[in-house]
Coordinates of C-alpha atoms and ligand atoms in Angstrom, one line a residue:
M202 CA -19.6 115.7 -35.2
S203 CA -22.5 114.7 -33.9
P204 CA -22.9 112.4 -31.7
A205 CA -25.3 110.5 -33.5
L206 CA -22.3 109.7 -36.9
V207 CA -20.2 109.4 -34.1
D208 CA -22.6 106.2 -33.2
D209 CA -22.4 105.2 -36.5
L210 CA -18.9 105.4 -37.8
A211 CA -18.2 103.1 -35.0
F212 CA -21.0 101.0 -35.2
R213 CA -19.5 100.4 -39.5
A214 CA -15.9 99.8 -37.9
L215 CA -17.0 96.9 -35.2
T216 CA -18.8 95.3 -38.2
A217 CA -15.7 96.1 -40.6
K218 CA -13.3 94.9 -37.3
I219 CA -15.9 91.1 -36.9
A220 CA -15.9 91.2 -41.1
S221 CA -11.9 91.0 -41.7
E222 CA -10.8 89.0 -38.1
R223 CA -13.5 86.7 -38.3
G224 CA -14.5 86.3 -41.8
F225 CA -18.5 87.1 -41.2
G226 CA -19.7 90.3 -43.6
A227 CA -21.8 91.8 -40.9
A228 CA -22.0 94.5 -43.6
N229 CA -24.5 92.6 -45.4
Y230 CA -27.4 92.0 -42.4
R231 CA -29.6 94.4 -41.6
D232 CA -28.6 97.0 -39.3
G233 CA -31.8 97.1 -37.0
C234 CA -30.7 93.6 -36.5
L235 CA -26.8 93.6 -36.2
R236 CA -27.3 96.4 -33.5
R237 CA -30.2 94.9 -31.3
R238 CA -27.9 91.3 -31.5
I239 CA -24.3 93.0 -30.4
A240 CA -26.1 95.7 -27.8
V241 CA -27.1 92.3 -25.9
R242 CA -23.4 91.6 -25.9
M243 CA -22.8 95.1 -25.0
R244 CA -25.0 94.7 -22.2
A245 CA -23.2 91.6 -21.0
C246 CA -19.5 93.0 -20.3
G247 CA -20.9 96.6 -19.4
V248 CA -20.1 98.5 -21.7
S249 CA -21.8 101.7 -23.6
D250 CA -20.9 102.2 -26.7
Y251 CA -19.2 100.1 -29.9
T252 CA -15.5 101.5 -29.8
A253 CA -15.0 100.4 -26.0
Y254 CA -16.7 97.3 -27.0
S255 CA -14.4 96.5 -30.1
A256 CA -10.9 97.1 -27.7
R257 CA -12.6 94.4 -25.6
L258 CA -12.8 92.2 -28.4
D259 CA -8.9 92.5 -28.7
T260 CA -7.9 91.1 -25.2
D261 CA -11.3 88.7 -24.4
A262 CA -11.5 85.8 -27.1
A263 CA -14.1 84.3 -25.0
E264 CA -16.2 87.1 -25.6
W265 CA -15.9 86.5 -29.5
E266 CA -17.5 83.6 -29.2
K267 CA -20.4 84.8 -27.6
L268 CA -21.1 87.7 -30.6
L269 CA -20.8 85.2 -33.3
D270 CA -23.2 82.9 -31.4
A271 CA -25.4 86.5 -31.1
L272 CA -25.7 87.2 -34.3
T273 CA -26.0 83.9 -36.5
I274 CA -29.3 83.5 -34.1
N275 CA -29.2 79.8 -34.3
V276 CA -32.9 79.2 -32.7
T277 CA -34.1 76.2 -35.0
K278 CA -36.0 73.1 -34.8
L279 CA -37.2 69.5 -36.2
F280 CA -40.2 69.8 -38.1
R281 CA -40.6 73.3 -38.0
D282 CA -43.7 74.6 -39.0
R283 CA -44.9 71.5 -39.1
D284 CA -48.1 72.2 -42.1
V285 CA -44.9 73.8 -43.9
Y286 CA -43.4 70.2 -44.1
E287 CA -46.9 68.3 -44.3
A288 CA -46.8 70.0 -47.8
M289 CA -43.1 69.1 -48.9
A290 CA -44.1 65.4 -47.9
H291 CA -47.4 65.6 -50.1
D292 CA -45.6 68.0 -53.4
V293 CA -42.5 68.5 -52.9
V294 CA -40.8 65.1 -52.0
P295 CA -42.4 63.1 -54.6
A296 CA -41.6 66.1 -57.2
V297 CA -38.3 65.5 -56.9
W298 CA -38.3 61.6 -55.7
A299 CA -40.0 60.6 -59.1
L300 CA -37.1 63.4 -61.3
A301 CA -35.0 61.1 -63.4
A302 CA -32.4 62.8 -62.5
P303 CA -29.2 59.9 -61.6
T304 CA -28.4 62.2 -58.6
L305 CA -31.1 64.1 -57.0
R306 CA -30.0 67.0 -54.7
V307 CA -31.2 68.8 -52.4
W308 CA -29.5 71.7 -50.2
S309 CA -30.2 73.1 -46.9
A310 CA -28.8 76.5 -46.8
G311 CA -28.1 78.0 -42.9
C312 CA -29.2 74.0 -41.3
S313 CA -28.4 75.7 -37.9
S314 CA -27.9 72.2 -35.2
G315 CA -29.1 70.0 -38.1
E316 CA -32.9 69.7 -37.1
E317 CA -33.7 70.9 -40.6
P318 CA -31.4 68.7 -43.4
Y319 CA -32.9 65.5 -41.0
S320 CA -36.2 65.9 -40.6
L321 CA -36.0 66.5 -45.0
A322 CA -34.0 63.0 -44.5
A323 CA -36.8 61.5 -42.7
L324 CA -39.4 62.6 -45.4
F325 CA -37.0 61.1 -48.1
H326 CA -36.7 58.1 -46.9
R327 CA -40.3 57.3 -45.4
H328 CA -41.3 58.3 -49.6
A329 CA -38.9 56.3 -51.3
V330 CA -40.2 53.0 -48.5
S331 CA -43.2 54.0 -49.0
L332 CA -42.9 53.6 -53.0
S333 CA -40.5 50.4 -52.4
Q334 CA -37.8 51.7 -53.6
Q335 CA -35.0 52.6 -50.4
D336 CA -32.3 51.1 -53.1
R337 CA -32.9 54.5 -54.4
L338 CA -31.7 56.0 -52.0
S339 CA -28.0 56.0 -52.8
R340 CA -28.6 58.4 -55.3
L341 CA -29.9 60.8 -53.3
Q342 CA -28.0 63.8 -51.6
I343 CA -28.7 66.4 -48.4
I344 CA -26.3 68.6 -48.1
A345 CA -26.5 70.9 -45.2
S346 CA -24.2 74.5 -44.6
D347 CA -24.3 77.0 -41.7
I348 CA -21.8 79.5 -41.0
D349 CA -21.0 78.2 -37.5
R350 CA -19.0 75.7 -37.3
G351 CA -20.1 74.9 -33.9
S352 CA -24.0 74.3 -34.9
L353 CA -22.2 72.4 -37.2
D354 CA -20.3 70.3 -34.5
R355 CA -23.9 69.8 -33.0
A356 CA -25.4 69.1 -36.0
R357 CA -23.3 66.3 -36.9
A358 CA -23.8 64.6 -33.1
A359 CA -27.2 63.8 -34.3
T360 CA -28.6 64.3 -30.9
Y361 CA -31.5 66.5 -29.8
A362 CA -33.3 66.9 -26.1
D363 CA -37.1 66.5 -25.9
A364 CA -37.4 70.9 -26.7
A365 CA -36.1 70.7 -30.3
F366 CA -39.4 67.7 -30.9
V367 CA -42.6 69.6 -30.5
D368 CA -43.5 69.7 -34.2
T369 CA -42.7 66.7 -34.6
P370 CA -45.4 64.1 -35.5
A371 CA -45.2 61.0 -32.9
E372 CA -44.8 58.6 -35.7
L373 CA -41.3 60.2 -37.8
R374 CA -40.2 60.5 -34.3
Q375 CA -40.5 57.0 -33.1
R376 CA -39.8 55.5 -36.4
Y377 CA -36.2 58.2 -37.3
F378 CA -34.8 58.7 -33.9
S379 CA -34.0 56.5 -31.4
P380 CA -36.2 55.9 -28.2
G381 CA -35.9 58.9 -25.0
A382 CA -34.3 61.7 -24.6
P383 CA -32.2 62.9 -25.6
A384 CA -32.4 61.2 -28.9
T385 CA -30.1 60.6 -32.3
V386 CA -31.2 60.2 -35.6
V387 CA -31.0 57.1 -36.7
D388 CA -28.5 55.4 -39.3
E389 CA -30.6 55.4 -42.2
A390 CA -31.8 59.4 -42.2
R391 CA -28.2 60.4 -40.8
A392 CA -26.4 58.9 -43.4
L393 CA -28.7 60.9 -46.4
V394 CA -26.9 63.9 -45.1
T395 CA -23.7 65.7 -45.2
F396 CA -22.2 69.1 -43.5
E397 CA -19.8 71.4 -44.6
R398 CA -19.2 75.0 -43.5
R399 CA -20.7 78.1 -46.5
D400 CA -21.3 81.0 -46.1
L401 CA -24.4 82.0 -48.0
L402 CA -22.9 85.7 -48.7
N403 CA -19.4 84.6 -49.5
E404 CA -20.0 81.5 -51.0
A405 CA -20.9 80.0 -54.1
A406 CA -23.9 76.9 -53.7
P407 CA -23.0 73.0 -54.1
R408 CA -22.5 71.7 -57.4
G409 CA -25.4 71.5 -59.2
P410 CA -28.0 71.1 -60.3
L411 CA -29.8 71.2 -57.0
H412 CA -33.3 70.2 -57.1
L413 CA -34.5 71.5 -53.3
I414 CA -33.1 74.7 -51.5
L415 CA -34.6 75.6 -48.2
C416 CA -33.1 78.7 -46.3
R417 CA -35.4 78.6 -44.3
N418 CA -35.3 82.1 -41.4
V419 CA -31.6 82.5 -42.4
V420 CA -32.0 85.1 -45.2
I421 CA -34.4 87.6 -42.5
Y422 CA -31.2 88.7 -41.4
F423 CA -29.5 89.6 -44.9
D424 CA -29.9 93.4 -46.0
A425 CA -32.4 94.1 -49.5
A426 CA -29.4 93.7 -51.8
S427 CA -27.9 90.6 -50.2
Q428 CA -31.4 89.2 -50.0
Q429 CA -31.8 89.4 -53.9
A430 CA -28.0 88.7 -55.0
L431 CA -28.8 85.2 -52.8
F432 CA -32.0 84.7 -54.7
Q433 CA -30.5 84.9 -58.3
R434 CA -27.9 82.3 -57.0
F435 CA -30.7 79.6 -56.1
H436 CA -31.8 80.0 -59.2
D437 CA -28.7 80.1 -61.4
A438 CA -28.1 76.2 -58.9
L439 CA -31.5 75.0 -59.1
A440 CA -31.8 72.8 -62.3
P441 CA -35.6 74.1 -64.3
G442 CA -38.5 72.4 -62.2
G443 CA -36.5 72.4 -58.9
Y444 CA -38.3 74.3 -55.9
L445 CA -36.7 76.7 -53.3
V446 CA -38.6 76.9 -49.9
L447 CA -38.1 80.3 -47.7
G448 CA -39.4 80.3 -43.2
K449 CA -42.6 81.9 -43.0
V450 CA -41.6 85.1 -42.6
E451 CA -39.5 85.4 -45.7
T452 CA -40.5 86.1 -49.4
L453 CA -38.6 87.0 -52.8
L454 CA -37.6 90.4 -53.1
G455 CA -37.6 92.5 -56.2
A456 CA -36.7 91.5 -59.4
A457 CA -36.3 87.7 -57.3
R458 CA -39.8 87.8 -57.6
T459 CA -39.9 87.0 -61.7
L460 CA -37.5 84.4 -61.5
F461 CA -39.6 81.7 -59.5
D462 CA -43.0 80.6 -59.3
A463 CA -44.8 80.7 -55.7
T464 CA -46.8 77.2 -55.8
D465 CA -47.7 78.0 -52.5
H466 CA -47.5 81.3 -51.1
R467 CA -48.6 80.9 -47.4
R468 CA -46.0 78.3 -47.1
R469 CA -43.3 80.0 -48.9
I470 CA -42.7 76.8 -52.0
F471 CA -41.6 78.5 -55.0
R472 CA -40.3 76.9 -58.1
R473 CA -37.7 77.5 -60.8
P474 CA -39.8 77.8 -64.1
A475 CA -39.0 74.4 -65.8
A476 CA -37.1 75.2 -68.6
Ligands
SAM607 C1 -32.7 80.8 -37.2 S1 -32.0 79.6 -38.1 C2 -32.3 79.0 -38.9 C3 -32.3 77.7 -39.0 C4 -33.3 76.2 -39.7 N1 -33.1 77.0 -41.0 C5 -34.7 76.7 -39.7 O1 -35.1 77.3 -39.8 O2 -35.0 76.6 -38.1 C6 -30.8 80.5 -38.7 C7 -29.1 80.1 -39.3 O3 -28.2 80.4 -40.3 C8 -27.3 81.0 -40.2 N2 -26.6 82.0 -40.8 C9 -26.2 83.8 -40.8 N3 -25.7 83.8 -41.8 C10 -25.1 83.2 -42.4 C11 -24.4 82.9 -43.9 N4 -23.8 84.3 -44.2 N5 -24.2 81.8 -44.1 C12 -24.7 80.9 -44.0 N6 -25.3 80.7 -42.6 C13 -26.0 81.6 -42.2 C14 -27.3 81.0 -38.9 O4 -25.5 80.8 -38.4 C15 -27.7 80.2 -38.0 O5 -27.5 79.0 -37.5

């Protein structure tokens, strides 16, 4: 067997092990991305092949946690890509808020440590206040999910260091966070968000219909087939006319392009066509 084939088989065995022992469906992620992340951990452990690294995992519980941290890539910030949040504040939030639905369901899919759903909560809250409709905020549910339990614990704590605020408009920081640093999300915004663990590759969307899905900087790590299957699920979970917002370097692939209209292609804002 050639060394490349041996390496490939050992890589597949390792990803199968990660899936079976830790429920992280690594086989659906892009190979190059996974290999780079695993290589970082292998270097840190001083091992040079997948088989040796797999053996290391068998005897080192802490290494499992470090590996899962490396694979899930939790980088995020509040109001990440400010122009996207400006577009959402201007177009998406008012359109969703104006829907007659008794419950408005918004899903932040792959929410990491909570910056994204809290940013959304601030936008919806500010919009409701601008219309003197605070009493209607009780019909809004922002469901935020992630596969990574550590991130979800940080999200529930709702407290952020200065670095998380680099994209945050001053007036929103002042209104929706406690003074100083680290700063905690105020209760009015916090109360709009609930967190849950959910694996986007293997679990259904939250109970719908949903009116807005943000899934930003998550699908980029998935292989093309998994992305397409997920976009189909997003489509099916959204109410007709509901919005989908992706990360700025992500886009709809293949048949998924026919499922949505692009309302702002540059900012990756899409809409399920109205019925
Ligand atoms: C780079 S962060 C993106 C955070 C936020 N959406 C943003 O754009 O700033 C990617 C997140 O996707 C999560 N993730 C990766 N694979 C996932 C999966 N299969 N199901 C759910 N979340 C996943 C990671 O745990 C991580 O928190």
